[in-house]
Coordinates of C-alpha atoms in Angstrom, one line a residue:
M1 CA -8.6 5.2 22.2
T2 CA -10.2 2.4 20.2
D3 CA -10.8 2.1 16.5
G4 CA -13.2 4.6 14.9
P5 CA -16.6 3.9 13.5
V6 CA -17.1 1.6 10.6
S7 CA -20.4 1.3 8.8
D8 CA -21.8 -2.0 7.5
A9 CA -20.6 -3.1 4.1
T10 CA -23.2 -2.9 1.4
E11 CA -22.7 -5.1 -1.7
I12 CA -19.9 -7.6 -2.2
D13 CA -19.7 -9.1 -5.6
D14 CA -18.1 -12.6 -5.3
T15 CA -18.1 -13.2 -9.0
V16 CA -15.7 -10.4 -9.9
P17 CA -12.0 -10.6 -8.8
H18 CA -10.7 -7.7 -6.8
S19 CA -7.1 -6.6 -6.2
A20 CA -7.3 -6.4 -2.4
R21 CA -8.6 -10.0 -2.2
I22 CA -6.1 -11.3 -4.7
W23 CA -3.3 -9.6 -2.8
N24 CA -4.6 -11.1 0.4
Y25 CA -4.5 -14.6 -1.2
W26 CA -0.9 -14.1 -2.3
L27 CA 0.1 -12.9 1.2
G28 CA -1.3 -16.1 2.7
G29 CA -4.5 -14.6 4.1
K30 CA -7.9 -16.2 4.2
D31 CA -10.3 -13.5 3.0
F32 CA -10.9 -14.1 -0.7
Y33 CA -13.3 -15.8 -2.9
D34 CA -12.8 -18.6 -5.4
V35 CA -12.7 -16.2 -8.3
D36 CA -9.9 -14.3 -6.6
R37 CA -7.9 -17.5 -6.0
Q38 CA -8.4 -18.5 -9.6
V39 CA -7.2 -15.2 -11.0
G40 CA -4.4 -15.1 -8.5
D41 CA -3.2 -18.5 -9.6
E42 CA -3.5 -17.6 -13.3
I43 CA -1.4 -14.5 -12.7
A44 CA 1.1 -16.4 -10.7
R45 CA 1.5 -18.9 -13.6
T46 CA 2.2 -15.9 -15.9
N47 CA 4.6 -14.3 -13.4
P48 CA 5.8 -16.9 -10.9
G49 CA 7.6 -14.2 -8.9
I50 CA 4.4 -12.3 -8.0
V51 CA 3.9 -14.0 -4.6
D52 CA 7.5 -13.3 -3.5
T53 CA 6.9 -9.7 -4.7
A54 CA 3.8 -9.3 -2.7
R55 CA 5.5 -10.5 0.4
A56 CA 8.6 -8.4 -0.3
Q57 CA 6.4 -5.3 -0.5
R58 CA 4.8 -6.1 2.9
A59 CA 8.3 -6.5 4.4
F60 CA 9.2 -3.1 2.9
L61 CA 6.2 -1.6 4.6
C62 CA 7.3 -3.0 7.9
R63 CA 10.8 -1.7 7.6
A64 CA 9.7 1.7 6.5
V65 CA 7.1 2.1 9.3
R66 CA 9.7 0.9 11.9
H67 CA 12.1 3.6 10.7
L68 CA 9.5 6.3 10.6
A69 CA 8.0 5.5 14.0
G70 CA 11.3 4.8 15.6
E71 CA 14.2 6.9 14.2
V72 CA 12.1 9.7 12.8
G73 CA 9.4 9.9 15.5
I74 CA 6.3 9.9 13.2
R75 CA 3.2 9.3 15.2
Q76 CA 0.5 9.6 12.4
F77 CA 0.1 7.3 9.4
L78 CA -2.4 7.6 6.5
D79 CA -2.4 4.3 4.7
I80 CA -4.3 4.4 1.4
G81 CA -5.2 1.2 -0.5
T82 CA -4.5 -0.9 2.5
G83 CA -6.3 -4.0 1.3
L84 CA -7.5 -6.7 3.6
P85 CA -5.8 -7.0 7.0
T86 CA -3.2 -9.7 7.2
V87 CA 0.0 -9.8 9.3
D88 CA 2.0 -6.8 10.4
N89 CA -0.4 -4.2 9.3
T90 CA 0.8 -0.6 9.6
H91 CA -0.9 0.1 12.9
E92 CA 0.6 -3.1 14.4
V93 CA 4.1 -2.2 13.4
A94 CA 3.8 1.5 14.4
Q95 CA 2.1 0.9 17.7
R96 CA 4.6 -1.7 18.8
I97 CA 7.1 1.1 18.7
A98 CA 4.8 4.0 19.7
P99 CA 1.6 2.8 21.3
E100 CA 0.1 6.3 20.9
A101 CA 0.4 6.2 17.1
R102 CA -2.7 7.2 15.1
V103 CA -3.3 5.3 11.9
I104 CA -6.0 5.9 9.3
Y105 CA -6.6 3.1 6.7
V106 CA -8.3 4.0 3.4
D107 CA -9.9 1.6 1.0
H108 CA -13.1 1.3 -1.0
D109 CA -13.6 -2.5 -1.2
P110 CA -16.7 -3.6 0.7
L111 CA -15.0 -6.8 1.9
V112 CA -12.2 -4.7 3.5
L113 CA -14.9 -2.6 5.2
T114 CA -16.5 -5.8 6.6
H115 CA -13.3 -6.9 8.2
A116 CA -12.0 -3.5 9.3
R117 CA -13.6 -3.3 12.8
A118 CA -12.8 -6.9 13.7
L119 CA -9.2 -7.0 12.6
L120 CA -7.8 -3.5 12.8
T121 CA -7.9 -3.0 16.5
S122 CA -5.9 -0.3 18.2
S123 CA -3.6 -0.1 21.2
P124 CA -5.4 1.6 24.1
E125 CA -3.2 4.6 23.8
G126 CA -3.5 5.1 20.1
V127 CA -6.1 5.2 17.3
T128 CA -6.8 2.9 14.4
H129 CA -9.6 4.1 12.1
Y130 CA -10.9 3.0 8.7
L131 CA -12.1 5.4 6.0
D132 CA -14.3 4.1 3.2
A133 CA -12.9 6.2 0.3
D134 CA -11.3 6.0 -3.1
L135 CA -7.7 7.2 -4.0
R136 CA -9.3 9.0 -6.9
E137 CA -11.0 11.4 -4.4
P138 CA -8.0 12.9 -2.5
D139 CA -10.1 15.8 -1.1
T140 CA -12.6 13.3 0.4
I141 CA -9.7 11.3 2.0
L142 CA -8.1 14.4 3.4
Q143 CA -11.4 15.7 4.9
G144 CA -12.1 12.3 6.5
A145 CA -8.6 11.9 7.8
A146 CA -8.5 15.3 9.3
E147 CA -11.2 14.2 11.8
T148 CA -8.5 11.9 13.4
L149 CA -5.1 13.2 12.3
D150 CA -3.6 16.5 13.2
F151 CA -2.4 18.0 9.9
D152 CA -0.2 20.5 11.8
R153 CA 2.0 17.6 12.8
P154 CA 4.0 15.3 10.4
V155 CA 2.1 12.4 8.8
A156 CA 3.5 9.4 6.9
L157 CA 1.5 8.9 3.7
M158 CA 1.6 5.2 2.7
L159 CA 0.9 4.3 -1.0
L160 CA 2.0 0.8 -1.5
G161 CA 1.0 -1.0 -4.7
V162 CA -2.1 1.2 -5.2
V163 CA -1.1 4.1 -7.5
A164 CA -0.7 1.7 -10.4
H165 CA -4.5 1.5 -10.4
L166 CA -4.6 5.2 -11.5
T167 CA -3.7 4.4 -15.1
D168 CA -3.2 8.0 -16.5
D169 CA -1.3 11.1 -15.5
S170 CA -4.0 12.1 -13.1
A171 CA -2.0 9.9 -10.6
Y172 CA 0.6 12.6 -10.2
D173 CA -1.9 15.2 -9.3
V174 CA -3.6 12.9 -6.8
V175 CA -0.3 12.2 -5.0
S176 CA 0.7 15.9 -5.2
R177 CA -2.6 17.0 -3.7
L178 CA -2.3 14.5 -0.8
M179 CA 1.3 15.6 0.0
A180 CA 0.5 19.3 -0.3
A181 CA -2.0 19.0 2.6
L182 CA 0.7 17.5 4.9
P183 CA 3.1 19.7 6.9
S184 CA 6.9 19.9 6.7
G185 CA 8.5 16.7 8.1
S186 CA 5.8 14.5 6.7
H187 CA 7.0 11.5 4.6
L188 CA 5.9 9.6 1.6
V189 CA 6.3 5.8 1.5
F190 CA 5.7 4.6 -2.0
S191 CA 6.1 1.4 -3.9
D192 CA 4.7 -0.1 -7.1
S193 CA 5.4 -2.8 -9.7
A194 CA 8.2 -2.1 -12.2
E195 CA 10.0 -4.0 -14.8
V196 CA 13.2 -4.8 -12.8
V197 CA 13.9 -8.5 -13.0
N198 CA 11.6 -10.1 -15.6
P199 CA 10.0 -7.4 -17.7
E200 CA 8.1 -9.7 -20.0
A201 CA 6.5 -11.5 -17.1
V202 CA 5.5 -8.2 -15.5
R203 CA 3.9 -7.0 -18.8
A204 CA 2.1 -10.3 -19.2
M205 CA 0.9 -10.1 -15.6
V206 CA -0.6 -6.7 -16.1
R207 CA -2.3 -7.8 -19.4
Q208 CA -3.8 -10.8 -17.5
W209 CA -4.9 -8.6 -14.6
N210 CA -6.6 -6.1 -16.8
R211 CA -8.5 -8.9 -18.7
T212 CA -9.9 -10.4 -15.5
S213 CA -10.2 -7.6 -12.9
D214 CA -12.5 -4.6 -12.6
N215 CA -9.7 -2.6 -11.2
P216 CA -7.1 -2.1 -14.1
R217 CA -3.5 -1.2 -13.4
V218 CA -0.5 0.1 -15.4
N219 CA 3.2 -0.4 -15.3
R220 CA 5.4 2.7 -14.9
S221 CA 9.1 2.9 -15.5
R222 CA 11.5 3.8 -12.7
E223 CA 11.8 7.4 -14.2
Q224 CA 8.0 7.7 -14.2
I225 CA 7.8 6.5 -10.5
L226 CA 10.5 9.0 -9.5
R227 CA 8.1 11.8 -10.6
F228 CA 5.9 11.1 -7.6
F229 CA 8.8 12.3 -5.4
D230 CA 9.2 15.7 -7.1
G231 CA 9.9 18.3 -4.4
L232 CA 10.6 15.7 -1.7
E233 CA 13.9 14.6 -0.2
I234 CA 14.4 10.9 -1.0
L235 CA 16.1 9.0 1.8
E236 CA 18.9 6.6 1.2
P237 CA 19.2 4.2 -0.6
G238 CA 16.8 6.0 -3.0
L239 CA 14.3 4.3 -5.3
V240 CA 15.3 0.6 -5.3
S241 CA 13.8 -2.9 -5.4
V242 CA 11.7 -3.1 -2.2
T243 CA 13.9 -6.0 -1.1
R244 CA 16.9 -3.7 -1.0
W245 CA 15.4 -0.8 0.9
R246 CA 17.4 -1.0 4.2
P247 CA 17.2 -4.8 4.4
E248 CA 18.0 -6.6 7.6
A249 CA 21.6 -8.0 7.6
L250 CA 21.8 -11.4 5.8
P251 CA 24.8 -13.8 5.9
F252 CA 24.6 -14.4 2.2
G253 CA 24.8 -10.8 0.8
E254 CA 22.1 -8.6 -0.6
P255 CA 18.6 -10.0 -1.1
E256 CA 17.4 -10.8 -4.6
E257 CA 15.7 -8.0 -6.5
V258 CA 11.9 -8.2 -7.3
D259 CA 9.7 -6.5 -9.8
N260 CA 8.6 -3.8 -7.4
V261 CA 10.4 -0.6 -6.5
G262 CA 10.0 1.6 -3.5
A263 CA 11.4 4.6 -1.6
V264 CA 10.7 6.8 1.4
A265 CA 10.9 10.6 1.1
R266 CA 10.6 13.6 3.4
K267 CA 8.7 16.7 2.7
P268 CA 11.0 19.7 3.4

């Protein structure tokens, strides 16, 4: 099957920086405006480790998807807050292992919508679909995803770097509602910024981000992030710096930590 229908984008404001485009810039992509580059550079000056962190989070996504598609046998992925397509997107990693994998991407940035059909192509055996929706509307996401995914079979819910944009405790309800709709054997793949290596730089980055972006974010402590896994079975090695979640073997010991933590957990 090919990718699902994507409507035309409506309004793209190139005067206001947006998180998906700034992240794309940090990942080495090409789909951003001058305002995104300017803000991205300002944030990087405040927190020089942010580019390494962005790339470490993408590497964590790849390792988690490989594990779930390979060892666990997951064939359905719901990736919310996907951002702009770059390299090794969820469907590419999953369908290299299981060509029949079905992947739904969810975002609400019009620029992401513009690029979705061209860049998020599927393997012939699988499905790659894009849903224009906001994380703040979990019921809308679930209704749209159910048109492609079978909620009687396990699903991997991917929430990487997006829940920080839900700045109050409603975030816990959103994640809980999403996981509640998924069957036993489903998994949560979660990561977000945290004050691990350079707390002052991370706090300054968030202040800078919130001054310049229309999509504010918040830092949560490790203990606050662990609450998103309530009722789930967290896989080894637990909630750790994303660089240290099952890293590939290196000749020089463990990789350096970054200011982003992540974990993968199974729904009993």
